[in-house]
CSV table of N, CA, C and O in Angstrom, one decimal:
chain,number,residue,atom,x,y,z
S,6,UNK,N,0.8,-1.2,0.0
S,6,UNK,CA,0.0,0.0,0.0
S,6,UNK,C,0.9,1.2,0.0
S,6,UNK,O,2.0,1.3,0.4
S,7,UNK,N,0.3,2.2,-0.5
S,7,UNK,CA,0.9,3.6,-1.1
S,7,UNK,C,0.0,4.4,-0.6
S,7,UNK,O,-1.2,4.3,-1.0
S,8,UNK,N,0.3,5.4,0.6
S,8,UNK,CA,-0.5,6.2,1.3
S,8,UNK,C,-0.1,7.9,0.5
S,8,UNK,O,1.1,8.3,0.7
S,9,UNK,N,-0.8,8.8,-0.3
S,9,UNK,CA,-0.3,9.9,-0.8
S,9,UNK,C,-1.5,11.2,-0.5
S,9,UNK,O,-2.7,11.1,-0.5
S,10,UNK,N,-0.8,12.2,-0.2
S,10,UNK,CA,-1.0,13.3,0.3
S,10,UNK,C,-0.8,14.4,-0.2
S,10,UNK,O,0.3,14.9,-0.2
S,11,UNK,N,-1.7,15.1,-0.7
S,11,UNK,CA,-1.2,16.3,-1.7
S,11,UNK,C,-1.0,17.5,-0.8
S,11,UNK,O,-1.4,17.1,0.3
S,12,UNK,N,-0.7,18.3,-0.8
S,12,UNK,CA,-0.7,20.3,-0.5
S,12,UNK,C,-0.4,21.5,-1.5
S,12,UNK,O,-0.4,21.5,-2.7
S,13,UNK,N,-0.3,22.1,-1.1
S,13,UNK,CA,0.1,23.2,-1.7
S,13,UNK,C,-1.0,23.8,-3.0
S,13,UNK,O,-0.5,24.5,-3.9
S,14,UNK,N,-2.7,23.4,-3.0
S,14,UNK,CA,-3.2,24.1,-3.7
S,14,UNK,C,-3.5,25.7,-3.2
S,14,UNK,O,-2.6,26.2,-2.5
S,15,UNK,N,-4.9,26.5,-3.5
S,15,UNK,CA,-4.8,27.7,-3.3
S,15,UNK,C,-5.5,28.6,-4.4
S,15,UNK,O,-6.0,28.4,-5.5
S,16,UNK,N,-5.4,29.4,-3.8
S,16,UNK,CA,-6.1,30.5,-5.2
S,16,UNK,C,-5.2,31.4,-5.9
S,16,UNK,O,-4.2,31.5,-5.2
S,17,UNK,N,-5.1,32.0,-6.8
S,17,UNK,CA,-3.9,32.6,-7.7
S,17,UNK,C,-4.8,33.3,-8.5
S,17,UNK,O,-5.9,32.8,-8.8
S,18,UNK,N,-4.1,34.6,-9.1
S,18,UNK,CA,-4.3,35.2,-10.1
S,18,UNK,C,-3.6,34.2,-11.3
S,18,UNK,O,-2.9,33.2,-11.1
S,19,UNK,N,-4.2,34.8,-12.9
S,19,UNK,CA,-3.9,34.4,-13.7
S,19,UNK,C,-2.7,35.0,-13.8
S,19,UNK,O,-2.4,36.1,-13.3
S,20,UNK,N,-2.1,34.4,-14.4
S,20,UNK,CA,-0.3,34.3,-14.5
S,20,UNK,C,0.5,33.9,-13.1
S,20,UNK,O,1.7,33.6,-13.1
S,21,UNK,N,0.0,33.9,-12.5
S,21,UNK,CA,0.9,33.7,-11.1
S,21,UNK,C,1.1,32.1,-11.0
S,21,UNK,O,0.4,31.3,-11.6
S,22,UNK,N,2.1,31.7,-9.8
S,22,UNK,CA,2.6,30.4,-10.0
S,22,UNK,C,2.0,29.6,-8.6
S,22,UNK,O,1.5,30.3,-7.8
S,23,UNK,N,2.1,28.3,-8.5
S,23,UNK,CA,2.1,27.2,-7.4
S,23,UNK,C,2.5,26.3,-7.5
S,23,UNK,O,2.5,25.7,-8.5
S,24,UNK,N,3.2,25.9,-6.5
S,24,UNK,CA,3.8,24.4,-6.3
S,24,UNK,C,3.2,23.4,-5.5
S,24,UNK,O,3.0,23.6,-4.3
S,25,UNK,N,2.8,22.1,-6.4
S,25,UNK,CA,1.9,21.0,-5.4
S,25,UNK,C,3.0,20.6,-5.0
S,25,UNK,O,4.0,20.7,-5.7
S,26,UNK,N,3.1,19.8,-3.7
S,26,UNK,CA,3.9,18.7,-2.9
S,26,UNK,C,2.2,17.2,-3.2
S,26,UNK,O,0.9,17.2,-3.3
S,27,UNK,N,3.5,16.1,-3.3
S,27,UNK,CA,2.4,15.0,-3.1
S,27,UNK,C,3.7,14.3,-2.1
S,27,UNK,O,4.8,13.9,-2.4
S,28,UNK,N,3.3,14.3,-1.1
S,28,UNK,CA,3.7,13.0,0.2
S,28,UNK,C,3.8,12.3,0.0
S,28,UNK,O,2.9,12.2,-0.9
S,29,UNK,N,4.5,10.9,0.0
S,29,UNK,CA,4.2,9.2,-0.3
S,29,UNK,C,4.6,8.7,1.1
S,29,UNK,O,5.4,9.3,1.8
S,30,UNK,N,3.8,7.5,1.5
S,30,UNK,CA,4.4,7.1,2.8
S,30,UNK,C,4.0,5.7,2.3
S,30,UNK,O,3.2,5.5,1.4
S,31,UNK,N,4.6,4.5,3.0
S,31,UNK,CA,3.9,3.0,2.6
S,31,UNK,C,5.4,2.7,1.7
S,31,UNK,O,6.5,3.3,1.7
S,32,UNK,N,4.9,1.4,1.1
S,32,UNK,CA,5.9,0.6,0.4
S,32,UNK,C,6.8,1.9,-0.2
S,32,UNK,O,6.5,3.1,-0.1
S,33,UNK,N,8.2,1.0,-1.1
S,33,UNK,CA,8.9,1.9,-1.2
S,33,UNK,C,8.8,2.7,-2.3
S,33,UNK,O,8.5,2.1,-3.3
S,34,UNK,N,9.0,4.3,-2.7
S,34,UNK,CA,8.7,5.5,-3.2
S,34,UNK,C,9.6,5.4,-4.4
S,34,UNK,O,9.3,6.3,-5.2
S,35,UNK,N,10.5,4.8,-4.6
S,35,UNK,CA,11.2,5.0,-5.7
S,35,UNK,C,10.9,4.0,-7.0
S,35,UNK,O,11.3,4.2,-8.1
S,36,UNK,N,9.9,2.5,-6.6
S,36,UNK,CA,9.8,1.9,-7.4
S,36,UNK,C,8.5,2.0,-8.2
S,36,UNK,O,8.1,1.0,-8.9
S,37,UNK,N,7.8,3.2,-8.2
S,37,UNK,CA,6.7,3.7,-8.7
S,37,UNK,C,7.2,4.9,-9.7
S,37,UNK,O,8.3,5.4,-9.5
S,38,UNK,N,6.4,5.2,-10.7
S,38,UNK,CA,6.4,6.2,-11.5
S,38,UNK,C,5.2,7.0,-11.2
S,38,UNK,O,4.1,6.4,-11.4
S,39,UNK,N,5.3,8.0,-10.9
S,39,UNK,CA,4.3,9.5,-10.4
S,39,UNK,C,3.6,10.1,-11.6
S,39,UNK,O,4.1,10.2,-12.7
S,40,UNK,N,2.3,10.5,-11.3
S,40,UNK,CA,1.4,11.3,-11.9
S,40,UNK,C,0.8,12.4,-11.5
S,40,UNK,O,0.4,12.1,-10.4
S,41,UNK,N,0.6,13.4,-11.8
S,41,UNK,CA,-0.6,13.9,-11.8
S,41,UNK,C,-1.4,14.6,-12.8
S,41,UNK,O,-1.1,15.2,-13.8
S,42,UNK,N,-3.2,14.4,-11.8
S,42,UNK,CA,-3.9,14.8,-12.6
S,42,UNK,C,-4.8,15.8,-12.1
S,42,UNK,O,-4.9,16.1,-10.9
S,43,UNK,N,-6.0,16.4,-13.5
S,43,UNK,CA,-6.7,17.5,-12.6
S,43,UNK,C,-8.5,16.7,-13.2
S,43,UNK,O,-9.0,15.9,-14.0
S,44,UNK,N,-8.7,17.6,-11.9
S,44,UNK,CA,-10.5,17.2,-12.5
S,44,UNK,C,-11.8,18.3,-12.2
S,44,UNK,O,-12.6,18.2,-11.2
S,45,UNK,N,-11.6,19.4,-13.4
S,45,UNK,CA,-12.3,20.3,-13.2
S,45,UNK,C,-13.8,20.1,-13.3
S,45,UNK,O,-14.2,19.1,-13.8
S,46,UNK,N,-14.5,21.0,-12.8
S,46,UNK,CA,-16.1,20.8,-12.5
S,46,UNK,C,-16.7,20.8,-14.5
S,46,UNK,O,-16.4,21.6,-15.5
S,47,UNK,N,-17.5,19.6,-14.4
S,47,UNK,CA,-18.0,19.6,-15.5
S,47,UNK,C,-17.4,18.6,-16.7
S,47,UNK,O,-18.0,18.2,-17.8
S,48,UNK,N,-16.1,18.2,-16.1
S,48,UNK,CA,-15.5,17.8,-17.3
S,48,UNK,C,-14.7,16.4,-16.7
S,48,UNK,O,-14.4,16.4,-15.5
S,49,UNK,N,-14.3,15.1,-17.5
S,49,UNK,CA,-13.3,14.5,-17.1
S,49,UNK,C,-12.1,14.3,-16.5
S,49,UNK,O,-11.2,14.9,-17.2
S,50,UNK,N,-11.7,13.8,-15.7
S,50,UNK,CA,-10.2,13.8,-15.0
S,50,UNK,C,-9.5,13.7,-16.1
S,50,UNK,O,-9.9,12.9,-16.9
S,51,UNK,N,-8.5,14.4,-16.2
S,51,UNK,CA,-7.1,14.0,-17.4
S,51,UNK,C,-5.9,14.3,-16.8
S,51,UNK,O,-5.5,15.0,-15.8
S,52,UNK,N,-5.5,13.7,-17.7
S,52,UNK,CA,-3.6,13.8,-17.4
S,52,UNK,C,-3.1,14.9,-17.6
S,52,UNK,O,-3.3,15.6,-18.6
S,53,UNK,N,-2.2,15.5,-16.3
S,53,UNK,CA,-1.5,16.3,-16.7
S,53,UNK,C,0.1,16.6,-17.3
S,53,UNK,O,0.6,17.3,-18.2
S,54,UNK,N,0.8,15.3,-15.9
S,54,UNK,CA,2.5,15.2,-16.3
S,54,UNK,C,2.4,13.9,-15.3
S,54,UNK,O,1.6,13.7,-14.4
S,55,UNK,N,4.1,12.8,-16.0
S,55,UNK,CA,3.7,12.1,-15.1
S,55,UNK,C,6.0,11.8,-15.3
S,55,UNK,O,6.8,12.0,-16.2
S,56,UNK,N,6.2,11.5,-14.4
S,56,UNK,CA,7.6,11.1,-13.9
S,56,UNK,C,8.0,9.9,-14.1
S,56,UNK,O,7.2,9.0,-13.9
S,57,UNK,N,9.7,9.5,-14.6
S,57,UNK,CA,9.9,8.3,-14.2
S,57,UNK,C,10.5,7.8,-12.7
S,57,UNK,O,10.8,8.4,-11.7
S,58,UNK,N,10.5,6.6,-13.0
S,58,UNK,CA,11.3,6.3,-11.3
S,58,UNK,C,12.4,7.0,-10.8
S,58,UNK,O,12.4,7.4,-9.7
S,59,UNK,N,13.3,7.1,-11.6
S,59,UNK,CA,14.0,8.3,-11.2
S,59,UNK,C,14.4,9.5,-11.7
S,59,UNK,O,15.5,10.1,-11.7
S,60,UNK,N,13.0,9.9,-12.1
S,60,UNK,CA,13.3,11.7,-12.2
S,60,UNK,C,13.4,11.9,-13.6
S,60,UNK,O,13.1,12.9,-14.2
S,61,UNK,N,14.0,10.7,-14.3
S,61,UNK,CA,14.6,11.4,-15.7
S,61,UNK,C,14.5,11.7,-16.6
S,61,UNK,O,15.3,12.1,-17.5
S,62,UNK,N,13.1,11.4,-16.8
S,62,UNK,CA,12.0,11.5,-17.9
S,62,UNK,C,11.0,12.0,-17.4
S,62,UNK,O,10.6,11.6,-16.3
S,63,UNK,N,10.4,13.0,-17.9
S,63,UNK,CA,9.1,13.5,-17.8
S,63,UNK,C,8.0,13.5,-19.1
S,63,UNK,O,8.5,13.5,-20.2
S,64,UNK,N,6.8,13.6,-19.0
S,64,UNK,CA,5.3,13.8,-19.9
S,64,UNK,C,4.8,14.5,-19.5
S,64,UNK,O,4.5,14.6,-18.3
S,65,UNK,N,4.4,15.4,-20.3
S,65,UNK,CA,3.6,16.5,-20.1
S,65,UNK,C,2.6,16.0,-21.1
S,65,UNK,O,2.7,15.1,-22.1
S,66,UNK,N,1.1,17.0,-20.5
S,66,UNK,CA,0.3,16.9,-21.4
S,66,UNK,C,0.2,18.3,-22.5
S,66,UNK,O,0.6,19.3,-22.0
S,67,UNK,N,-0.3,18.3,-24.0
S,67,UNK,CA,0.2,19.2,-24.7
S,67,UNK,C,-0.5,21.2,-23.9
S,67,UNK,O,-0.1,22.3,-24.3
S,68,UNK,N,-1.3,20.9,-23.0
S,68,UNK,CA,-2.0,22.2,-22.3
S,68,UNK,C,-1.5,22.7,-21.5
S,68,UNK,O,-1.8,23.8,-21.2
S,69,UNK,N,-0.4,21.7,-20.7
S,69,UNK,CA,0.8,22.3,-20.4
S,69,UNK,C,2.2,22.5,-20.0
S,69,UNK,O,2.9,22.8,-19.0
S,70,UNK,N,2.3,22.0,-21.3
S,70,UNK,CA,3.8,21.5,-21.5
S,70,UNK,C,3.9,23.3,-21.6
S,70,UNK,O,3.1,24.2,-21.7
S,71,UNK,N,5.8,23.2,-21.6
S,71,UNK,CA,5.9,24.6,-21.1
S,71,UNK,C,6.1,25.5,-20.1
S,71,UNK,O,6.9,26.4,-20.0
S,72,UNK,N,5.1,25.2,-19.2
S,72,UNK,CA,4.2,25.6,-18.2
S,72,UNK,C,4.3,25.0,-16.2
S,72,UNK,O,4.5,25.3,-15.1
S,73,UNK,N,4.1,24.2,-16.7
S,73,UNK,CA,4.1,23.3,-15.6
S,73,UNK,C,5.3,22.1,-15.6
S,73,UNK,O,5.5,21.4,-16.6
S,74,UNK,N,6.0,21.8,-14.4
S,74,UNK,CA,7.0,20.9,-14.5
S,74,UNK,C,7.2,20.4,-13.4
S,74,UNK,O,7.7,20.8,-12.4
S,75,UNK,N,6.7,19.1,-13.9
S,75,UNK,CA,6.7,17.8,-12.8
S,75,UNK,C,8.3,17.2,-12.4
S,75,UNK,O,9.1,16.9,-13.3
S,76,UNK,N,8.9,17.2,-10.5
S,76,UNK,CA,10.1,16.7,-10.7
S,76,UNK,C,9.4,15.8,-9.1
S,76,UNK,O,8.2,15.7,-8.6
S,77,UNK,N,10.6,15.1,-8.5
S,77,UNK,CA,10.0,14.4,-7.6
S,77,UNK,C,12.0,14.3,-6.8
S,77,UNK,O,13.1,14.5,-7.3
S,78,UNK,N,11.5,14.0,-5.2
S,78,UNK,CA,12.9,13.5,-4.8
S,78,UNK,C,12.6,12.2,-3.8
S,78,UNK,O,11.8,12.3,-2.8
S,79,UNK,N,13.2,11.0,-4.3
S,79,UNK,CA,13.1,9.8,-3.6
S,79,UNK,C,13.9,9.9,-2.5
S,79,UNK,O,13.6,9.0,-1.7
S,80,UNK,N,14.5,10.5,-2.2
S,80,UNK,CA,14.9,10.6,-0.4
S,80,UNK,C,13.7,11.6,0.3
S,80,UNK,O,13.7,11.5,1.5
S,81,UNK,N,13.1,12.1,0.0
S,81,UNK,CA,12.3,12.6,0.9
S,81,UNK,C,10.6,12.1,0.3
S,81,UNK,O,9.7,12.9,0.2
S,82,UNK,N,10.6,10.7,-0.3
S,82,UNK,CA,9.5,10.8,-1.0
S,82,UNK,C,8.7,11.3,-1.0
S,82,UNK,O,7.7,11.2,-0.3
S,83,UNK,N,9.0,12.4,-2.2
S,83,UNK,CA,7.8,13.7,-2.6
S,83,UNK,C,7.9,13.7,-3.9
S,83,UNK,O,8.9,13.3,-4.5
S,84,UNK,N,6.9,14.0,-4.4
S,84,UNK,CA,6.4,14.6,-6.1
S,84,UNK,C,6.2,15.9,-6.0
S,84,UNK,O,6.0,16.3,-4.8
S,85,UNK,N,6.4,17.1,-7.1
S,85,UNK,CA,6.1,17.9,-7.1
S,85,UNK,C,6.1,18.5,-8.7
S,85,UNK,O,6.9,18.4,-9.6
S,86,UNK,N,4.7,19.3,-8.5
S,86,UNK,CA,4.3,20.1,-9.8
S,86,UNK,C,4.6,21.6,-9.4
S,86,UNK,O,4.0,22.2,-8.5
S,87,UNK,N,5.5,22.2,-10.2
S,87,UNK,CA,5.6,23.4,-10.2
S,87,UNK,C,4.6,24.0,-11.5
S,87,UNK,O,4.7,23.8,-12.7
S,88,UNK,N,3.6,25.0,-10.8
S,88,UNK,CA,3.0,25.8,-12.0
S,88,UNK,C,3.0,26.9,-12.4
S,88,UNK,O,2.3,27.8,-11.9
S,89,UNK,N,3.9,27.2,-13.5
S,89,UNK,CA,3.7,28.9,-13.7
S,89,UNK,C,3.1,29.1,-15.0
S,89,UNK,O,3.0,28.2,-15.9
S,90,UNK,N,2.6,30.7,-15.1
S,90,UNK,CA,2.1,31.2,-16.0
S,90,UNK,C,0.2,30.6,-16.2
S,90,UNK,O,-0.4,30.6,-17.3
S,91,UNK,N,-0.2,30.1,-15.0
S,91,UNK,CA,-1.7,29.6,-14.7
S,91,UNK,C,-3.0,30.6,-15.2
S,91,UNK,O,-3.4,31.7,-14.8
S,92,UNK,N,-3.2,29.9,-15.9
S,92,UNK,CA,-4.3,30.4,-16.2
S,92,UNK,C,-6.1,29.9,-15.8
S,92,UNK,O,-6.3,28.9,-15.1
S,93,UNK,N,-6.7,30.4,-16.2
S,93,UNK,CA,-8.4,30.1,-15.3
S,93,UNK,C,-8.8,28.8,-16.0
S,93,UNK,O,-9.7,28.1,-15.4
S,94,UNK,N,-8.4,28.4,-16.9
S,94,UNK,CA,-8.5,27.0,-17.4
S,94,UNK,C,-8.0,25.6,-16.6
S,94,UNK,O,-8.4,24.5,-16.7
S,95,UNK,N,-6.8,26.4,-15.8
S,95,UNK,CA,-6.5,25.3,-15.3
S,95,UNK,C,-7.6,25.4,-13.6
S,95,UNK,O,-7.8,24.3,-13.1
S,96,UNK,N,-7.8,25.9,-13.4
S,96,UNK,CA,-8.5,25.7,-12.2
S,96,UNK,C,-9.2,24.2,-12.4
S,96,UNK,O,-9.9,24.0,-13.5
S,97,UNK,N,-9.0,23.4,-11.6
S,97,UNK,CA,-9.3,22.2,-11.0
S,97,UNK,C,-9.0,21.5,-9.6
S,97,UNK,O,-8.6,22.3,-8.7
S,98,UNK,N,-9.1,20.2,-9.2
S,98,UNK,CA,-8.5,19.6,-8.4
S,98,UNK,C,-7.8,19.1,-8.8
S,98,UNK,O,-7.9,18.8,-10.0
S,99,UNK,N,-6.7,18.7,-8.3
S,99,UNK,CA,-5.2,18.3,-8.9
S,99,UNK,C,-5.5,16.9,-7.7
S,99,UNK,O,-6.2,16.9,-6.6
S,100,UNK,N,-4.8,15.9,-8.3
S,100,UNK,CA,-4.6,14.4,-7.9
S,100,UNK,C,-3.2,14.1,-8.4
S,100,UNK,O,-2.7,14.4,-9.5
S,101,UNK,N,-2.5,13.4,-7.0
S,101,UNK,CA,-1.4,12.7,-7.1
S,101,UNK,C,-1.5,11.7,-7.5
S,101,UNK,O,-2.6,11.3,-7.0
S,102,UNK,N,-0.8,10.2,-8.5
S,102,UNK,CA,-1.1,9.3,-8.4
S,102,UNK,C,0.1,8.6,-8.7
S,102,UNK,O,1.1,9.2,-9.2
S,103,UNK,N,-0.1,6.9,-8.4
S,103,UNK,CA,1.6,6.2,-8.2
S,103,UNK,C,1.0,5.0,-9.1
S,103,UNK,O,-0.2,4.8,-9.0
S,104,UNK,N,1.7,4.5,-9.9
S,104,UNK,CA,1.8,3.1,-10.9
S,104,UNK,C,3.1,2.7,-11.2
S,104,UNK,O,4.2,3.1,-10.8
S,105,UNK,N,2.7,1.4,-12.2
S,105,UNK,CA,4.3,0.9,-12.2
S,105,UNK,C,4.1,1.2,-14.1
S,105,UNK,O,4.5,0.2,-14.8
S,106,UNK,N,3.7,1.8,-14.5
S,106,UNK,CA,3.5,2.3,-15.8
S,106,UNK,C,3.6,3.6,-16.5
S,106,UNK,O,2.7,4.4,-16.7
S,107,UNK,N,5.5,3.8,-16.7
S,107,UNK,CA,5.7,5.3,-16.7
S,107,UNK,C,4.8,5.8,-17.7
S,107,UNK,O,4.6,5.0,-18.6
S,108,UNK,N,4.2,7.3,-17.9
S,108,UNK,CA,3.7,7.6,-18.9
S,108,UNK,C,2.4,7.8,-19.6
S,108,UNK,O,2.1,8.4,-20.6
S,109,UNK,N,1.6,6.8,-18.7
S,109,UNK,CA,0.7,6.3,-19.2
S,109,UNK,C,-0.7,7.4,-19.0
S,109,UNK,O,-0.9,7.7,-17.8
S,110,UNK,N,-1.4,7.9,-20.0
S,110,UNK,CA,-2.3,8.8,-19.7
S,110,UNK,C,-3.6,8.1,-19.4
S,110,UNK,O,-4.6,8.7,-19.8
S,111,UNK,N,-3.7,6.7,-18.7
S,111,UNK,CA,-5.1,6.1,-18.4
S,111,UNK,C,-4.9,5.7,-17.1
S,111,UNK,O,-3.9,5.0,-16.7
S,112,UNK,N,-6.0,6.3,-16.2
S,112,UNK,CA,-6.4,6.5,-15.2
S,112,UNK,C,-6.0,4.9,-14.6
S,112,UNK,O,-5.5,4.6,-13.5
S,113,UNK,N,-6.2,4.4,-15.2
S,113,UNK,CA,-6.4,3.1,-14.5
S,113,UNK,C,-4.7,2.0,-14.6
S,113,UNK,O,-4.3,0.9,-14.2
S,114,UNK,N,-4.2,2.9,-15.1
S,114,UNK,CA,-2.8,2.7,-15.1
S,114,UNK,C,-1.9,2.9,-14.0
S,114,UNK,O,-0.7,2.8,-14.1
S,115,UNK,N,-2.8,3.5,-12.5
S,115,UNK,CA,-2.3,4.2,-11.6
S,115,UNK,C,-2.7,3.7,-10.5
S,115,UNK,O,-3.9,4.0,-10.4
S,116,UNK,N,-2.3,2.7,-9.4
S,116,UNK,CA,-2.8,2.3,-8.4
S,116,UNK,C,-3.5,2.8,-7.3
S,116,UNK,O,-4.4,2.3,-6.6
S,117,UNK,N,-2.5,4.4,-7.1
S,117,UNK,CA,-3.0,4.7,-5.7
S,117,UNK,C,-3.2,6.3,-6.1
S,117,UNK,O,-2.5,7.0,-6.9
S,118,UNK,N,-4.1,6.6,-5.3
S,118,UNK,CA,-4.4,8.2,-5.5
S,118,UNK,C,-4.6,9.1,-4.1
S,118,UNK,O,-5.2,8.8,-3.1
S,119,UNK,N,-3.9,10.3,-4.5
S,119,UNK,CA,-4.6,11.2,-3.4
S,119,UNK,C,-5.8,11.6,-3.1
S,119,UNK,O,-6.8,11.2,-3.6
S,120,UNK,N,-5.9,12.7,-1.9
S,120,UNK,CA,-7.4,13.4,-1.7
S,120,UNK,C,-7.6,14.2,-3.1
S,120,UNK,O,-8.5,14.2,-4.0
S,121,UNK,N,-6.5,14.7,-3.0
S,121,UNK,CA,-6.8,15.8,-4.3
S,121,UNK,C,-6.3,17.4,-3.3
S,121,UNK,O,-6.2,17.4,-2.0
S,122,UNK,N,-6.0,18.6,-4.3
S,122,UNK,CA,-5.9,20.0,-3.3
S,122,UNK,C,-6.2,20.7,-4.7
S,122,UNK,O,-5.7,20.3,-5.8
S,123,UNK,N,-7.2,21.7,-4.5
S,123,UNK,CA,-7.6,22.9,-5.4
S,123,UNK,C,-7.3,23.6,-5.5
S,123,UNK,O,-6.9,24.3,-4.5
S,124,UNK,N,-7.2,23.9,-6.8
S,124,UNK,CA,-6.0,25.0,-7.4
S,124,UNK,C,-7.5,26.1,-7.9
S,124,UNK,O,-8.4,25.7,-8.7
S,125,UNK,N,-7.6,26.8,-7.7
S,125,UNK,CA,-8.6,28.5,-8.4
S,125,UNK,C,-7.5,29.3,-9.0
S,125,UNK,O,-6.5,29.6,-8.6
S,126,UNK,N,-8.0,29.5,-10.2
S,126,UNK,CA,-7.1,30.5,-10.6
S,126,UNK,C,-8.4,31.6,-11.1
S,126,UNK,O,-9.5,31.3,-11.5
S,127,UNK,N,-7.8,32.8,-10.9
S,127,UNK,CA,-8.7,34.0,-10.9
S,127,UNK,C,-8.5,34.4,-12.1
S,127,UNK,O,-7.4,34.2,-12.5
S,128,UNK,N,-9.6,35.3,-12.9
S,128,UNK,CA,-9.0,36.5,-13.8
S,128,UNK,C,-9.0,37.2,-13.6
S,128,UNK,O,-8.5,38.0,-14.5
């Protein structure tokens, strides 16, 4: 079992930045590959960016590649999405999630998931 914990959502102006933390606690953190995703009101959960096991590969999705950049540190197992340049589109709930399938943009490719933490972005 994979216990994960997000923080660091909030509210923001458009253009302004955030950084999600996702916690991992449980089996060991380095032999999963990381995701996350958002799931705004109205619409399906999708993929945003997802990590390999160690760090050295990243996916973005094409909305915001550029923009947002997923990195992670296995000694303190954490994930983290840095977001700049946000815009009101992206307002959603953001979801951490862990699998053994780097890359993969189907939900179900992902074993274990966070609460989720909300991101608002204002105009």
């Amino acid at each position: 079992q994979v216990q994960l914990v997000e923080s660091g959502g909030g509210l923001v102006q458009a253009g302004g930045s955030l950084r999600l933390s996702c916690a991992a606690s449980g089996r060991a953190f380095s032999v999963y590959c990381m995701a996350w995703f958002r799931h705004a009101p109205g619409k399906e959960r999708e993929f945003v960016a997802a990590i390999s096991r160690s760090g050295g590969e990243q996916y973005y999705a094409d909305s915001v590649k550029g923009r947002f950049t997923i990195s992670r540190d296995n000694y303190k197992n954490t994930v983290f999405l840095q977001m700049n340049s946000l815009k009101p589109g992206d307002t959603a709930v953001y979801y951490c999630a862990a699998g053994l399938t780097y890359g993969s943009r189907r939900q179900y490719d992902y074993d274990y998931w966070g609460q989720g933490t909300q991101v608002t972005v204002s105009s």
